[in-house]
């Protein structure tokens, strides 16, 4: 099931949301990824909602600082480039949904949701991340990034697998420091 990002009813929006849409129509690239985690919706939501926890499993994130109940400052590093942006939560349902968008003027315009839904058969929680972003230099760069393995969908999928590991086992599996069978 694909989740579609929608703006809240403009009549219900606070004045600060009167600026233009974060990702203009037909200019964004959509990413939707899901996984099932053997924890309750409440546990996963609470961990995710403390944004300072996110760099534990999102490799590209350096830090996330909450500046208010609904606003945060993000710092990411991809390769040698550091990017920063401010985001605002415009819709939140405890233990179910967090919806955000970047502030106007951000390096990378994006908006999306993370949803937490009980998995069928009482098998934990389905976590679905859905977002749309506008690459700073257009769709051509996104295509080239995809070719070289840095496509955001792949990154999100790996982040979700690390989130699953952290929440189910308390750590992220690694092969660092393990011997290989290569001759030196």
Coordinates of N, CA and C in Angstrom, one line a residue:
X1 N 0.9 -1.2 0.0 CA 0.0 0.0 0.0 C 0.9 1.2 0.0
X2 N 0.7 2.1 -0.9 CA 1.5 3.3 -1.0 C 0.8 4.4 -0.3
X3 N 1.5 5.1 0.6 CA 1.0 6.3 1.3 C 1.2 7.5 0.5
X4 N 0.3 8.3 0.4 CA 0.4 9.6 -0.3 C 0.5 10.7 0.6
X5 N 1.4 11.6 0.4 CA 1.6 12.8 1.2 C 0.6 13.8 0.8
X6 N -0.2 14.4 1.8 CA -1.1 15.4 1.5 C -1.0 16.6 2.5
X7 N -1.2 17.7 2.0 CA -1.2 18.9 2.9 C -2.4 18.9 3.8
X8 N -2.3 19.4 5.0 CA -3.5 19.5 5.8 C -4.5 20.5 5.3
X9 N -5.7 20.5 5.7 CA -6.7 21.4 5.2 C -6.2 22.8 5.5
X10 N -6.2 23.7 4.5 CA -5.6 25.0 4.7 C -6.4 25.9 5.7
X11 N -7.6 25.5 5.9 CA -8.4 26.3 7.0 C -7.9 26.0 8.4
X12 N -7.3 24.8 8.5 CA -6.9 24.3 9.8 C -5.4 24.6 10.1
X13 N -4.7 25.1 9.0 CA -3.3 25.3 9.2 C -2.9 26.6 9.9
X14 N -1.9 26.5 10.8 CA -1.5 27.7 11.5 C -0.8 28.6 10.4
X15 N -0.7 29.9 10.8 CA -0.2 30.9 9.8 C 1.2 30.5 9.3
X16 N 2.0 29.9 10.1 CA 3.4 29.6 9.7 C 3.4 28.7 8.5
X17 N 2.3 28.0 8.1 CA 2.3 27.0 7.0 C 1.8 27.7 5.7
X18 N 1.6 29.0 5.7 CA 1.0 29.7 4.6 C 2.0 29.8 3.4
X19 N 3.3 29.4 3.6 CA 4.2 29.5 2.5 C 3.9 28.4 1.5
X20 N 4.7 28.4 0.3 CA 4.4 27.5 -0.7 C 4.7 26.1 -0.3
X21 N 4.2 25.1 -1.1 CA 4.4 23.7 -0.8 C 5.9 23.4 -0.9
X22 N 6.4 22.4 0.0 CA 7.8 22.1 0.0 C 8.3 21.5 -1.3
X23 N 7.5 20.5 -1.8 CA 7.9 19.8 -3.0 C 6.9 20.1 -4.1
X24 N 7.1 21.0 -5.1 CA 6.1 21.3 -6.1 C 5.7 20.1 -6.9
X25 N 4.5 20.1 -7.4 CA 4.0 18.9 -8.1 C 4.9 18.6 -9.3
X26 N 5.0 17.3 -9.5 CA 5.8 16.8 -10.7 C 7.3 17.1 -10.6
X27 N 7.8 17.6 -9.6 CA 9.2 17.9 -9.5 C 9.9 17.0 -8.4
X28 N 9.1 16.3 -7.6 CA 9.7 15.4 -6.6 C 9.8 14.0 -7.0
X29 N 10.7 13.3 -6.2 CA 10.9 11.9 -6.4 C 10.3 11.2 -5.2
X30 N 9.5 10.2 -5.4 CA 8.8 9.5 -4.3 C 9.5 8.3 -3.8
X31 N 9.6 8.1 -2.5 CA 10.2 6.9 -1.9 C 9.2 6.4 -0.9
X32 N 8.9 5.1 -1.0 CA 8.1 4.4 0.0 C 8.8 3.1 0.4
X33 N 9.0 2.9 1.6 CA 9.7 1.6 2.1 C 9.0 1.2 3.4
X34 N 8.9 -0.1 3.6 CA 8.3 -0.7 4.8 C 9.1 -1.9 5.4
X35 N 8.9 -2.1 6.6 CA 9.4 -3.4 7.2 C 8.6 -3.7 8.5
X36 N 8.6 -4.9 8.9 CA 7.9 -5.3 10.1 C 9.0 -5.5 11.2
X37 N 8.7 -4.9 12.4 CA 9.6 -5.0 13.5 C 8.8 -5.6 14.7
X38 N 9.5 -6.5 15.3 CA 8.9 -7.3 16.4 C 8.9 -6.4 17.7
X39 N 8.2 -5.3 17.7 CA 8.0 -4.4 18.8 C 6.6 -3.8 18.7
X40 N 6.1 -3.2 19.8 CA 4.8 -2.5 19.7 C 4.9 -1.2 19.0
X41 N 3.8 -0.8 18.5 CA 3.7 0.6 17.9 C 4.2 1.6 18.8
X42 N 3.8 1.5 20.1 CA 4.1 2.5 21.1 C 5.6 2.6 21.3
X43 N 6.3 1.4 21.4 CA 7.8 1.4 21.6 C 8.5 2.1 20.4
X44 N 8.1 1.7 19.2 CA 8.7 2.2 18.0 C 8.5 3.7 17.8
X45 N 7.2 4.1 18.1 CA 6.9 5.6 17.9 C 7.7 6.4 18.9
X46 N 7.7 6.0 20.2 CA 8.4 6.7 21.2 C 9.9 6.9 20.9
X47 N 10.5 5.8 20.4 CA 12.0 5.8 20.1 C 12.2 6.8 18.9
X48 N 11.4 6.7 17.9 CA 11.5 7.5 16.7 C 11.2 9.0 17.0
X49 N 10.3 9.2 17.8 CA 9.8 10.6 18.1 C 10.9 11.4 18.8
X50 N 11.8 10.7 19.5 CA 13.0 11.3 20.1 C 14.0 11.4 19.0
X51 N 14.0 12.5 18.2 CA 14.7 12.6 16.9 C 16.2 12.4 17.1
X52 N 16.7 12.7 18.3 CA 18.2 12.6 18.6 C 18.6 11.1 18.5
X53 N 17.6 10.1 18.6 CA 17.9 8.7 18.4 C 18.2 8.3 17.0
X54 N 17.7 9.1 16.0 CA 17.7 8.7 14.6 C 19.1 8.4 14.1
X55 N 20.1 9.3 14.5 CA 21.5 9.0 14.0 C 22.1 7.6 14.4
X56 N 21.4 7.0 15.4 CA 21.9 5.7 15.8 C 21.8 4.6 14.7
X57 N 20.8 4.8 13.8 CA 20.6 3.8 12.8 C 20.5 4.4 11.4
X58 N 20.5 5.8 11.3 CA 20.5 6.4 9.9 C 21.9 6.9 9.7
X59 N 22.7 6.1 8.9 CA 24.1 6.3 8.8 C 24.5 7.7 8.3
X60 N 23.6 8.3 7.4 CA 24.0 9.6 6.9 C 23.7 10.8 7.8
X61 N 23.0 10.5 8.9 CA 22.7 11.6 9.9 C 23.8 11.8 10.8
X62 N 24.2 13.1 11.0 CA 25.2 13.4 12.0 C 24.5 13.8 13.3
X63 N 23.4 14.6 13.2 CA 22.7 15.0 14.4 C 21.3 15.5 14.0
X64 N 20.4 15.4 15.0 CA 19.1 16.0 14.9 C 18.8 16.7 16.3
X65 N 18.5 18.0 16.2 CA 18.3 18.8 17.4 C 16.9 19.3 17.4
X66 N 16.1 18.9 18.4 CA 14.8 19.4 18.5 C 14.8 20.9 19.0
X67 N 14.2 21.8 18.3 CA 14.2 23.2 18.6 C 12.9 23.7 19.3
X68 N 11.9 22.8 19.2 CA 10.6 23.0 19.8 C 9.8 21.7 19.8
X69 N 8.6 21.7 20.2 CA 7.8 20.4 20.2 C 7.6 19.9 18.7
X70 N 7.6 20.8 17.8 CA 7.3 20.4 16.4 C 8.4 20.8 15.4
X71 N 9.4 21.4 15.8 CA 10.5 21.8 14.9 C 11.8 21.2 15.3
X72 N 12.7 20.9 14.3 CA 14.0 20.3 14.5 C 15.0 20.8 13.5
X73 N 16.2 20.7 13.8 CA 17.3 21.0 12.9 C 18.1 19.7 12.6
X74 N 18.3 19.4 11.4 CA 19.0 18.2 10.9 C 20.3 18.5 10.3
X75 N 21.3 17.6 10.5 CA 22.6 17.7 9.9 C 22.9 16.3 9.3
X76 N 23.2 16.3 8.0 CA 23.5 15.0 7.4 C 24.8 15.1 6.6
X77 N 25.4 14.0 6.4 CA 26.7 14.0 5.6 C 26.6 12.8 4.6
X78 N 26.7 13.1 3.4 CA 26.7 12.1 2.3 C 28.1 12.3 1.6
X79 N 29.0 11.3 1.7 CA 30.3 11.5 1.2 C 31.0 12.6 2.0
X80 N 31.5 13.6 1.3 CA 32.2 14.7 2.0 C 31.4 15.9 2.1
X81 N 30.1 15.8 1.6 CA 29.2 17.0 1.7 C 28.3 17.0 2.9
X82 N 28.3 18.1 3.6 CA 27.4 18.2 4.8 C 26.2 19.1 4.3
X83 N 25.0 18.6 4.7 CA 23.8 19.3 4.4 C 23.0 19.5 5.6
X84 N 22.4 20.7 5.8 CA 21.5 21.0 7.0 C 20.2 21.5 6.5
X85 N 19.2 21.2 7.3 CA 17.8 21.7 7.1 C 17.0 21.8 8.3
X86 N 16.0 22.5 8.3 CA 15.0 22.6 9.4 C 13.7 22.0 8.9
X87 N 13.1 21.2 9.8 CA 11.9 20.5 9.5 C 10.8 20.8 10.6
X88 N 9.6 20.7 10.2 CA 8.5 20.9 11.1 C 7.5 19.8 10.9
X89 N 7.0 19.3 12.1 CA 5.9 18.3 12.1 C 4.6 19.1 12.0
X90 N 3.8 18.7 11.0 CA 2.5 19.4 10.8 C 1.4 18.4 11.1
X91 N 1.7 17.1 11.3 CA 0.6 16.2 11.7 C 1.2 15.1 12.5
X92 N 0.6 14.8 13.6 CA 1.1 13.7 14.5 C -0.1 13.1 15.2
X93 N 0.0 11.7 15.2 CA -1.0 10.9 15.9 C -0.2 10.0 16.7
X94 N -0.2 10.1 18.1 CA 0.7 9.3 18.9 C 0.5 7.8 18.6
X95 N 1.7 7.1 18.5 CA 1.8 5.7 18.2 C 1.3 5.3 16.8
X96 N 1.0 6.3 16.0 CA 0.5 5.9 14.6 C 1.3 6.7 13.5
X97 N 1.5 8.0 13.6 CA 1.9 8.8 12.5 C 2.7 10.0 12.9
X98 N 3.8 10.3 12.1 CA 4.5 11.5 12.2 C 4.6 12.0 10.8
X99 N 4.1 13.2 10.5 CA 4.3 13.8 9.2 C 5.0 15.1 9.3
X100 N 6.0 15.3 8.4 CA 6.9 16.4 8.4 C 7.1 17.0 7.1
X101 N 7.7 18.2 7.1 CA 8.2 18.8 5.8 C 9.3 19.8 6.2
X102 N 10.1 20.0 5.2 CA 11.2 21.0 5.5 C 10.7 22.4 5.3
X103 N 11.4 23.3 6.0 CA 11.1 24.7 5.9 C 11.6 25.2 4.5
X104 N 10.9 26.2 4.1 CA 11.3 26.8 2.8 C 12.7 27.3 2.9
X105 N 13.5 27.1 1.8 CA 14.9 27.5 1.8 C 15.9 26.4 2.2
X106 N 15.4 25.2 2.5 CA 16.2 24.1 2.9 C 17.1 23.6 1.7
X107 N 18.3 23.1 1.9 CA 19.1 22.6 0.9 C 18.4 21.5 0.0
X108 N 17.7 20.6 0.7 CA 16.9 19.6 0.0 C 15.5 19.7 0.5
X109 N 14.6 20.1 -0.4 CA 13.1 20.2 -0.1 C 12.6 18.8 0.0
X110 N 11.9 18.4 1.1 CA 11.3 17.1 1.2 C 10.1 17.2 2.2
X111 N 9.3 16.2 2.1 CA 8.1 16.1 3.0 C 7.7 14.6 3.0
X112 N 7.2 14.2 4.2 CA 6.8 12.8 4.2 C 6.2 12.3 5.5
X113 N 6.0 11.0 5.7 CA 5.4 10.4 6.9 C 6.2 9.2 7.3
X114 N 6.1 8.9 8.6 CA 6.4 7.6 9.1 C 5.2 7.1 9.8
X115 N 4.7 5.9 9.4 CA 3.5 5.3 10.0 C 3.9 4.0 10.8
X116 N 3.1 3.8 11.9 CA 3.3 2.6 12.7 C 2.0 1.9 12.8
X117 N 1.9 0.7 12.3 CA 0.6 0.0 12.2 C 0.8 -1.4 12.7
X118 N -0.1 -1.9 13.6 CA 0.1 -3.3 14.1 C 0.1 -4.3 12.9
X119 N 1.1 -5.2 12.9 CA 1.3 -6.2 11.8 C 0.2 -7.3 12.0
X120 N -0.2 -7.9 10.8 CA -1.2 -9.0 10.9 C -0.6 -10.1 11.8
X121 N -1.6 -10.8 12.4 CA -1.2 -12.0 13.3 C -0.4 -11.6 14.5
X122 N -0.6 -10.4 15.0 CA 0.1 -10.0 16.2 C 1.6 -10.2 16.1
X123 N 2.2 -9.9 15.0 CA 3.6 -10.1 14.7 C 4.4 -8.8 14.8
X124 N 4.1 -7.9 15.7 CA 4.9 -6.7 15.8 C 4.2 -5.5 15.1
X125 N 5.0 -4.7 14.4 CA 4.5 -3.4 13.8 C 5.1 -3.3 12.4
X126 N 4.2 -2.9 11.5 CA 4.6 -2.5 10.2 C 5.0 -1.0 10.2
X127 N 6.2 -0.7 9.9 CA 6.7 0.7 9.8 C 6.9 1.0 8.4
X128 N 6.2 2.1 8.0 CA 6.3 2.6 6.6 C 6.7 4.0 6.5
X129 N 7.8 4.2 5.8 CA 8.3 5.6 5.5 C 8.0 5.9 4.1
X130 N 7.3 7.1 4.0 CA 6.9 7.6 2.7 C 7.3 9.0 2.6
X131 N 8.1 9.4 1.6 CA 8.5 10.8 1.5 C 8.7 11.1 0.0
X132 N 8.7 12.4 -0.2 CA 8.9 12.9 -1.6 C 10.0 14.0 -1.4
X133 N 11.0 14.0 -2.3 CA 12.0 15.0 -2.2 C 12.3 15.6 -3.6
X134 N 12.8 16.8 -3.6 CA 13.3 17.4 -4.8 C 14.8 17.5 -4.8
X135 N 15.5 16.8 -5.7 CA 16.9 16.9 -5.6 C 17.4 18.3 -5.9
X136 N 18.5 18.7 -5.3 CA 18.9 20.1 -5.5 C 19.2 20.4 -6.9
X137 N 19.7 19.5 -7.7 CA 20.0 19.8 -9.1 C 19.2 19.0 -10.1
X138 N 18.0 18.5 -9.7 CA 17.1 17.9 -10.6 C 17.2 16.4 -10.6
X139 N 16.3 15.8 -11.5 CA 16.1 14.3 -11.6 C 17.3 13.6 -12.2
X140 N 18.1 14.3 -13.0 CA 19.3 13.7 -13.6 C 20.3 13.2 -12.5
X141 N 20.5 14.1 -11.5 CA 21.5 13.7 -10.4 C 20.9 12.5 -9.7
X142 N 19.6 12.5 -9.4 CA 19.0 11.4 -8.7 C 19.2 10.1 -9.5
X143 N 19.1 10.1 -10.8 CA 19.3 9.0 -11.7 C 20.7 8.5 -11.6
X144 N 21.7 9.4 -11.6 CA 23.1 9.0 -11.5 C 23.4 8.5 -10.1
X145 N 22.8 9.1 -9.1 CA 23.0 8.6 -7.8 C 22.5 7.1 -7.6
X146 N 21.4 6.9 -8.3 CA 20.8 5.5 -8.2 C 21.7 4.5 -8.9
X147 N 22.4 4.9 -10.0 CA 23.3 4.0 -10.7 C 24.5 3.7 -9.8
X148 N 24.9 4.6 -9.0 CA 26.1 4.4 -8.2 C 25.8 3.9 -6.8
X149 N 24.6 3.5 -6.5 CA 24.2 2.9 -5.2 C 23.9 3.8 -4.1
X150 N 23.6 5.1 -4.4 CA 23.3 6.1 -3.3 C 21.9 6.6 -3.5
X151 N 21.0 5.8 -4.2 CA 19.7 6.2 -4.4 C 19.0 6.2 -3.0
X152 N 18.2 7.3 -2.7 CA 17.6 7.4 -1.4 C 16.7 6.2 -1.0
X153 N 16.0 5.6 -1.9 CA 15.2 4.4 -1.6 C 16.1 3.3 -1.0
X154 N 17.3 3.1 -1.5 CA 18.2 2.1 -1.0 C 18.7 2.5 0.4
X155 N 19.0 3.7 0.6 CA 19.5 4.2 1.9 C 18.4 4.1 2.9
X156 N 17.1 4.4 2.6 CA 16.0 4.3 3.5 C 15.8 2.8 3.9
X157 N 15.9 1.9 2.9 CA 15.7 0.5 3.2 C 16.8 0.0 4.1
X158 N 18.0 0.4 4.0 CA 19.1 0.0 4.9 C 18.9 0.6 6.3
X159 N 18.4 1.9 6.3 CA 18.1 2.5 7.6 C 17.1 1.8 8.3
X160 N 16.0 1.3 7.6 CA 14.9 0.6 8.2 C 15.4 -0.7 8.8
X161 N 16.3 -1.4 8.1 CA 16.9 -2.7 8.6 C 17.7 -2.5 9.8
X162 N 18.5 -1.3 9.9 CA 19.2 -1.0 11.1 C 18.3 -0.7 12.2
X163 N 17.2 0.1 11.9 CA 16.2 0.4 13.0 C 15.6 -0.9 13.5
X164 N 15.3 -1.8 12.7 CA 14.8 -3.1 13.1 C 15.8 -3.8 14.0
X165 N 17.1 -3.8 13.6 CA 18.1 -4.5 14.5 C 18.2 -3.8 15.8
X166 N 18.3 -2.5 15.8 CA 18.4 -1.7 17.1 C 17.2 -2.0 18.0
X167 N 16.0 -2.0 17.5 CA 14.8 -2.2 18.3 C 14.6 -3.7 18.7
X168 N 15.0 -4.6 17.9 CA 14.8 -6.0 18.3 C 16.0 -6.6 19.1
X169 N 17.2 -6.2 18.8 CA 18.4 -6.8 19.5 C 19.2 -5.8 20.3
X170 N 19.0 -4.5 20.1 CA 19.7 -3.5 20.9 C 21.0 -3.1 20.2
X171 N 21.3 -3.7 19.0 CA 22.5 -3.3 18.3 C 22.4 -3.6 16.8
X172 N 23.3 -3.0 16.1 CA 23.4 -3.2 14.7 C 24.5 -4.2 14.3
X173 N 24.1 -5.3 13.7 CA 25.1 -6.3 13.3 C 26.2 -5.7 12.4
X174 N 27.4 -6.1 12.6 CA 28.5 -5.6 11.7 C 29.6 -6.6 11.5
X175 N 30.3 -6.5 10.5 CA 31.4 -7.4 10.2 C 32.8 -6.8 10.5
X176 N 32.7 -5.5 11.0 CA 34.0 -4.8 11.3 C 34.8 -5.6 12.4
X177 N 36.0 -5.7 12.1 CA 36.9 -6.4 13.1 C 36.9 -7.9 13.0
X178 N 36.1 -8.4 12.0 CA 36.1 -9.9 11.9 C 37.1 -10.2 10.8
X179 N 37.8 -11.3 11.0 CA 38.8 -11.7 10.0 C 38.1 -12.1 8.6
X180 N 38.8 -11.9 7.6 CA 38.4 -12.4 6.3 C 39.3 -13.5 5.8
X181 N 38.9 -14.2 4.8 CA 39.7 -15.3 4.3 C 40.6 -14.9 3.2
X182 N 40.8 -13.6 3.1 CA 41.7 -13.1 2.0 C 43.2 -13.2 2.4
X183 N 44.0 -13.5 1.5 CA 45.4 -13.6 1.7 C 46.0 -12.2 1.6
X184 N 46.9 -11.8 2.4 CA 47.4 -10.5 2.4 C 48.7 -10.5 1.6

